[in-house]
PDB file of C-alpha atoms in Angstrom:
ATOM      1  CA  MET A   6     -21.214   5.977  -8.066  1.00  0.00           C
ATOM      2  CA  LYS A   7     -18.858   8.497  -9.608  1.00  0.00           C
ATOM      3  CA  ASN A   8     -18.794  10.499  -6.383  1.00  0.00           C
ATOM      4  CA  ASN A   9     -17.566   7.448  -4.465  1.00  0.00           C
ATOM      5  CA  LYS A  10     -14.732   6.841  -6.938  1.00  0.00           C
ATOM      6  CA  THR A  11     -13.721  10.488  -6.762  1.00  0.00           C
ATOM      7  CA  ARG A  12     -13.740  10.374  -2.973  1.00  0.00           C
ATOM      8  CA  THR A  13     -11.700   7.165  -2.962  1.00  0.00           C
ATOM      9  CA  LEU A  14      -9.123   8.626  -5.358  1.00  0.00           C
ATOM     10  CA  CYS A  15      -8.816  11.758  -3.213  1.00  0.00           C
ATOM     11  CA  GLU A  16      -8.365   9.690  -0.068  1.00  0.00           C
ATOM     12  CA  ALA A  17      -5.773   7.568  -1.870  1.00  0.00           C
ATOM     13  CA  ALA A  18      -3.841  10.703  -2.801  1.00  0.00           C
ATOM     14  CA  ILE A  19      -3.971  11.941   0.797  1.00  0.00           C
ATOM     15  CA  PHE A  20      -2.822   8.587   2.216  1.00  0.00           C
ATOM     16  CA  ILE A  21      -0.022   8.335  -0.377  1.00  0.00           C
ATOM     17  CA  ALA A  22       1.120  11.860   0.540  1.00  0.00           C
ATOM     18  CA  MET A  23       1.082  10.967   4.244  1.00  0.00           C
ATOM     19  CA  ALA A  24       3.099   7.818   3.505  1.00  0.00           C
ATOM     20  CA  GLU A  25       5.635   9.826   1.500  1.00  0.00           C
ATOM     21  CA  ILE A  26       6.057  12.327   4.341  1.00  0.00           C
ATOM     22  CA  LEU A  27       6.471   9.494   6.850  1.00  0.00           C
ATOM     23  CA  SER A  28       9.146   7.900   4.652  1.00  0.00           C
ATOM     24  CA  PHE A  29      11.439  10.867   5.357  1.00  0.00           C
ATOM     25  CA  ILE A  30      11.064  10.540   9.144  1.00  0.00           C
ATOM     26  CA  LYS A  31      13.429   7.822  10.355  1.00  0.00           C
ATOM     27  CA  LEU A  32      12.805   6.336  13.785  1.00  0.00           C
ATOM     28  CA  TYR A  33      16.040   4.349  13.703  1.00  0.00           C
ATOM     29  CA  GLU A  34      18.765   3.982  11.100  1.00  0.00           C
ATOM     30  CA  PHE A  35      20.786   0.779  10.993  1.00  0.00           C
ATOM     31  CA  PRO A  36      24.584   1.034  10.707  1.00  0.00           C
ATOM     32  CA  ASN A  37      24.819  -1.170   7.601  1.00  0.00           C
ATOM     33  CA  GLY A  38      21.925   0.488   5.783  1.00  0.00           C
ATOM     34  CA  GLY A  39      18.176   0.483   6.121  1.00  0.00           C
ATOM     35  CA  SER A  40      15.951   2.264   8.565  1.00  0.00           C
ATOM     36  CA  VAL A  41      12.744   1.961  10.553  1.00  0.00           C
ATOM     37  CA  THR A  42       9.976   4.262   9.330  1.00  0.00           C
ATOM     38  CA  LEU A  43       6.191   4.388   9.480  1.00  0.00           C
ATOM     39  CA  GLU A  44       5.714   4.815   5.727  1.00  0.00           C
ATOM     40  CA  MET A  45       3.692   1.616   5.311  1.00  0.00           C
ATOM     41  CA  LEU A  46       1.043   2.536   7.882  1.00  0.00           C
ATOM     42  CA  PRO A  47      -1.085   4.878   5.688  1.00  0.00           C
ATOM     43  CA  ILE A  48      -1.033   2.376   2.809  1.00  0.00           C
ATOM     44  CA  ILE A  49      -2.146  -0.397   5.161  1.00  0.00           C
ATOM     45  CA  LEU A  50      -4.940   1.736   6.620  1.00  0.00           C
ATOM     46  CA  PHE A  51      -6.159   2.717   3.147  1.00  0.00           C
ATOM     47  CA  ALA A  52      -6.083  -0.904   1.944  1.00  0.00           C
ATOM     48  CA  VAL A  53      -7.974  -2.113   5.009  1.00  0.00           C
ATOM     49  CA  ARG A  54     -10.614   0.528   4.375  1.00  0.00           C
ATOM     50  CA  TYR A  55     -11.107  -0.013   0.623  1.00  0.00           C
ATOM     51  CA  GLY A  56      -9.898  -3.538  -0.170  1.00  0.00           C
ATOM     52  CA  CYS A  57      -7.333  -5.333  -2.314  1.00  0.00           C
ATOM     53  CA  GLY A  58      -7.733  -3.531  -5.625  1.00  0.00           C
ATOM     54  CA  TRP A  59      -7.588  -0.010  -4.297  1.00  0.00           C
ATOM     55  CA  GLY A  60      -4.861  -0.978  -1.800  1.00  0.00           C
ATOM     56  CA  ALA A  61      -2.685  -2.532  -4.500  1.00  0.00           C
ATOM     57  CA  GLY A  62      -3.185   0.556  -6.682  1.00  0.00           C
ATOM     58  CA  ALA A  63      -2.239   2.898  -3.851  1.00  0.00           C
ATOM     59  CA  GLY A  64       0.794   0.754  -3.056  1.00  0.00           C
ATOM     60  CA  PHE A  65       1.921   0.801  -6.688  1.00  0.00           C
ATOM     61  CA  VAL A  66       1.552   4.581  -6.922  1.00  0.00           C
ATOM     62  CA  PHE A  67       3.372   5.019  -3.607  1.00  0.00           C
ATOM     63  CA  GLY A  68       6.225   2.778  -4.795  1.00  0.00           C
ATOM     64  CA  THR A  69       6.503   4.829  -7.987  1.00  0.00           C
ATOM     65  CA  VAL A  70       6.478   8.153  -6.147  1.00  0.00           C
ATOM     66  CA  THR A  71       8.956   6.878  -3.558  1.00  0.00           C
ATOM     67  CA  TYR A  72      11.400   5.779  -6.217  1.00  0.00           C
ATOM     68  CA  LEU A  73      11.070   8.944  -8.291  1.00  0.00           C
ATOM     69  CA  ILE A  74      11.186  11.469  -5.421  1.00  0.00           C
ATOM     70  CA  GLY A  75      13.086   9.721  -2.654  1.00  0.00           C
ATOM     71  CA  ASN A  76      16.798   9.280  -2.189  1.00  0.00           C
ATOM     72  CA  LYS A  77      16.678   5.583  -3.025  1.00  0.00           C
ATOM     73  CA  PHE A  78      19.216   3.055  -4.242  1.00  0.00           C
ATOM     74  CA  SER A  79      18.907   0.597  -7.089  1.00  0.00           C
ATOM     75  CA  ILE A  80      21.405  -1.799  -8.602  1.00  0.00           C
ATOM     76  CA  ASP A  81      19.501  -2.662 -11.763  1.00  0.00           C
ATOM     77  CA  TRP A  82      15.948  -2.782 -13.129  1.00  0.00           C
ATOM     78  CA  THR A  83      15.021  -5.827 -11.021  1.00  0.00           C
ATOM     79  CA  THR A  84      15.818  -3.867  -7.880  1.00  0.00           C
ATOM     80  CA  ILE A  85      13.498  -1.094  -8.979  1.00  0.00           C
ATOM     81  CA  ILE A  86      10.665  -3.496  -9.820  1.00  0.00           C
ATOM     82  CA  CYS A  87      10.968  -5.719  -6.739  1.00  0.00           C
ATOM     83  CA  ASP A  88      11.912  -3.183  -4.052  1.00  0.00           C
ATOM     84  CA  TYR A  89       9.471  -0.457  -5.018  1.00  0.00           C
ATOM     85  CA  PHE A  90       6.691  -1.429  -7.428  1.00  0.00           C
ATOM     86  CA  LEU A  91       6.110  -5.081  -6.525  1.00  0.00           C
ATOM     87  CA  ALA A  92       6.787  -4.769  -2.792  1.00  0.00           C
ATOM     88  CA  PHE A  93       4.407  -1.884  -2.121  1.00  0.00           C
ATOM     89  CA  THR A  94       1.776  -3.357  -4.452  1.00  0.00           C
ATOM     90  CA  ALA A  95       1.979  -6.601  -2.466  1.00  0.00           C
ATOM     91  CA  LEU A  96       1.725  -4.585   0.747  1.00  0.00           C
ATOM     92  CA  GLY A  97      -1.500  -2.901  -0.368  1.00  0.00           C
ATOM     93  CA  PHE A  98      -2.951  -6.122  -1.758  1.00  0.00           C
ATOM     94  CA  GLY A  99      -2.130  -8.164   1.344  1.00  0.00           C
ATOM     95  CA  ALA A 100      -3.429  -5.532   3.725  1.00  0.00           C
ATOM     96  CA  GLY A 101      -6.692  -5.295   1.791  1.00  0.00           C
ATOM     97  CA  LEU A 102      -7.439  -9.023   1.859  1.00  0.00           C
ATOM     98  CA  LEU A 103      -9.483  -8.743   5.038  1.00  0.00           C
ATOM     99  CA  ALA A 104     -11.041  -5.333   4.440  1.00  0.00           C
ATOM    100  CA  ARG A 105     -13.986  -4.198   6.552  1.00  0.00           C
ATOM    101  CA  ARG A 106     -13.880  -7.049   9.060  1.00  0.00           C
ATOM    102  CA  LYS A 107     -13.310  -7.196  12.795  1.00  0.00           C
ATOM    103  CA  TRP A 108      -9.595  -6.853  13.597  1.00  0.00           C
ATOM    104  CA  SER A 109      -8.897  -6.147   9.935  1.00  0.00           C
ATOM    105  CA  VAL A 110      -6.294  -3.473  10.725  1.00  0.00           C
ATOM    106  CA  PHE A 111      -4.273  -5.936  12.803  1.00  0.00           C
ATOM    107  CA  TYR A 112      -4.540  -8.800  10.310  1.00  0.00           C
ATOM    108  CA  GLY A 113      -3.983  -6.444   7.374  1.00  0.00           C
ATOM    109  CA  THR A 114      -0.814  -5.138   8.976  1.00  0.00           C
ATOM    110  CA  VAL A 115       0.509  -8.639   9.576  1.00  0.00           C
ATOM    111  CA  ILE A 116      -0.389  -9.972   6.109  1.00  0.00           C
ATOM    112  CA  GLY A 117       0.783  -6.845   4.291  1.00  0.00           C
ATOM    113  CA  GLY A 118       4.019  -6.671   6.274  1.00  0.00           C
ATOM    114  CA  VAL A 119       4.808 -10.327   5.661  1.00  0.00           C
ATOM    115  CA  ARG A 120       4.103  -9.999   1.920  1.00  0.00           C
ATOM    116  CA  TYR A 121       6.295  -6.881   1.774  1.00  0.00           C
ATOM    117  CA  ALA A 122       9.131  -8.557   3.687  1.00  0.00           C
ATOM    118  CA  VAL A 123       8.994 -11.714   1.579  1.00  0.00           C
ATOM    119  CA  THR A 124       9.089  -9.701  -1.649  1.00  0.00           C
ATOM    120  CA  VAL A 125      12.009  -7.514  -0.564  1.00  0.00           C
ATOM    121  CA  HIS A 126      14.057 -10.295   1.023  1.00  0.00           C
ATOM    122  CA  ALA A 127      13.485 -12.736  -1.833  1.00  0.00           C
ATOM    123  CA  HIS A 128      14.815 -10.124  -4.220  1.00  0.00           C
ATOM    124  CA  SER A 129      17.742  -9.335  -1.909  1.00  0.00           C
ATOM    125  CA  TYR A 130      18.670 -13.017  -1.875  1.00  0.00           C
ATOM    126  CA  THR A 131      18.488 -13.398  -5.644  1.00  0.00           C
ATOM    127  CA  ALA A 132      20.403 -10.147  -6.186  1.00  0.00           C
ATOM    128  CA  THR A 133      23.123 -11.297  -3.767  1.00  0.00           C
ATOM    129  CA  VAL A 134      23.449 -14.695  -5.443  1.00  0.00           C
ATOM    130  CA  THR A 135      23.526 -13.112  -8.904  1.00  0.00           C
ATOM    131  CA  THR A 136      26.103 -10.536  -7.829  1.00  0.00           C
ATOM    132  CA  ALA A 137      28.270 -13.267  -6.269  1.00  0.00           C
ATOM    133  CA  GLN A 138      28.071 -15.302  -9.462  1.00  0.00           C
ATOM    134  CA  ILE A 139      29.044 -12.298 -11.582  1.00  0.00           C
ATOM    135  CA  ASP A 140      31.939 -11.455  -9.237  1.00  0.00           C
ATOM    136  CA  ALA A 141      33.165 -15.053  -9.331  1.00  0.00           C
ATOM    137  CA  ALA A 142      32.971 -15.164 -13.125  1.00  0.00           C
ATOM    138  CA  THR A 143      34.782 -11.861 -13.656  1.00  0.00           C
ATOM    139  CA  SER A 144      37.500 -12.395 -11.065  1.00  0.00           C
ATOM    140  CA  ALA A 145      38.410 -15.958 -12.046  1.00  0.00           C
ATOM    141  CA  PRO A 146      41.818 -16.265 -13.718  1.00  0.00           C
ATOM    142  CA  GLU A 147      41.802 -17.182 -17.364  1.00  0.00           C
ATOM    143  CA  SER A 148      42.504 -20.837 -17.902  1.00  0.00           C
ATOM    144  CA  GLY A 149      43.803 -20.577 -21.468  1.00  0.00           C
ATOM    145  CA  LEU A 150      47.143 -22.057 -22.433  1.00  0.00           C
ATOM    146  CA  ALA A 151      49.651 -19.836 -24.155  1.00  0.00           C
ATOM    147  CA  LEU A 152      51.213 -21.405 -27.201  1.00  0.00           C
TER     148      LEU A 152
END
């Protein structure tokens, strides 16, 4: 039993390292920010192979390593939690839902990608609304009367 856990941890480290290397290789970079990379593929493959728990753990560790090592951007602590920790954990969890089944790589990619996109875009929406509210509150003229 211990040998299997050791092997799984070693494979997780290898897949996380592959994902980190792939995060630096950009296939396409958008003009307004963002890029297309293959960084999620090793996490998805690992999650499909070992299931939800191990996939979520690998995603969490990858999100942590990506934030600490990579040249990433964060506005506040919610950006860090949602864009890195929660998003990649959801990716690993969603991809591992159908582990060891026929077509599990395809379904894992779809489920994990959708969970990742929903997490990131939901946070982007809330961050945009919050930022707009803060900008509106700070730029509004004072309505006090001078006596």
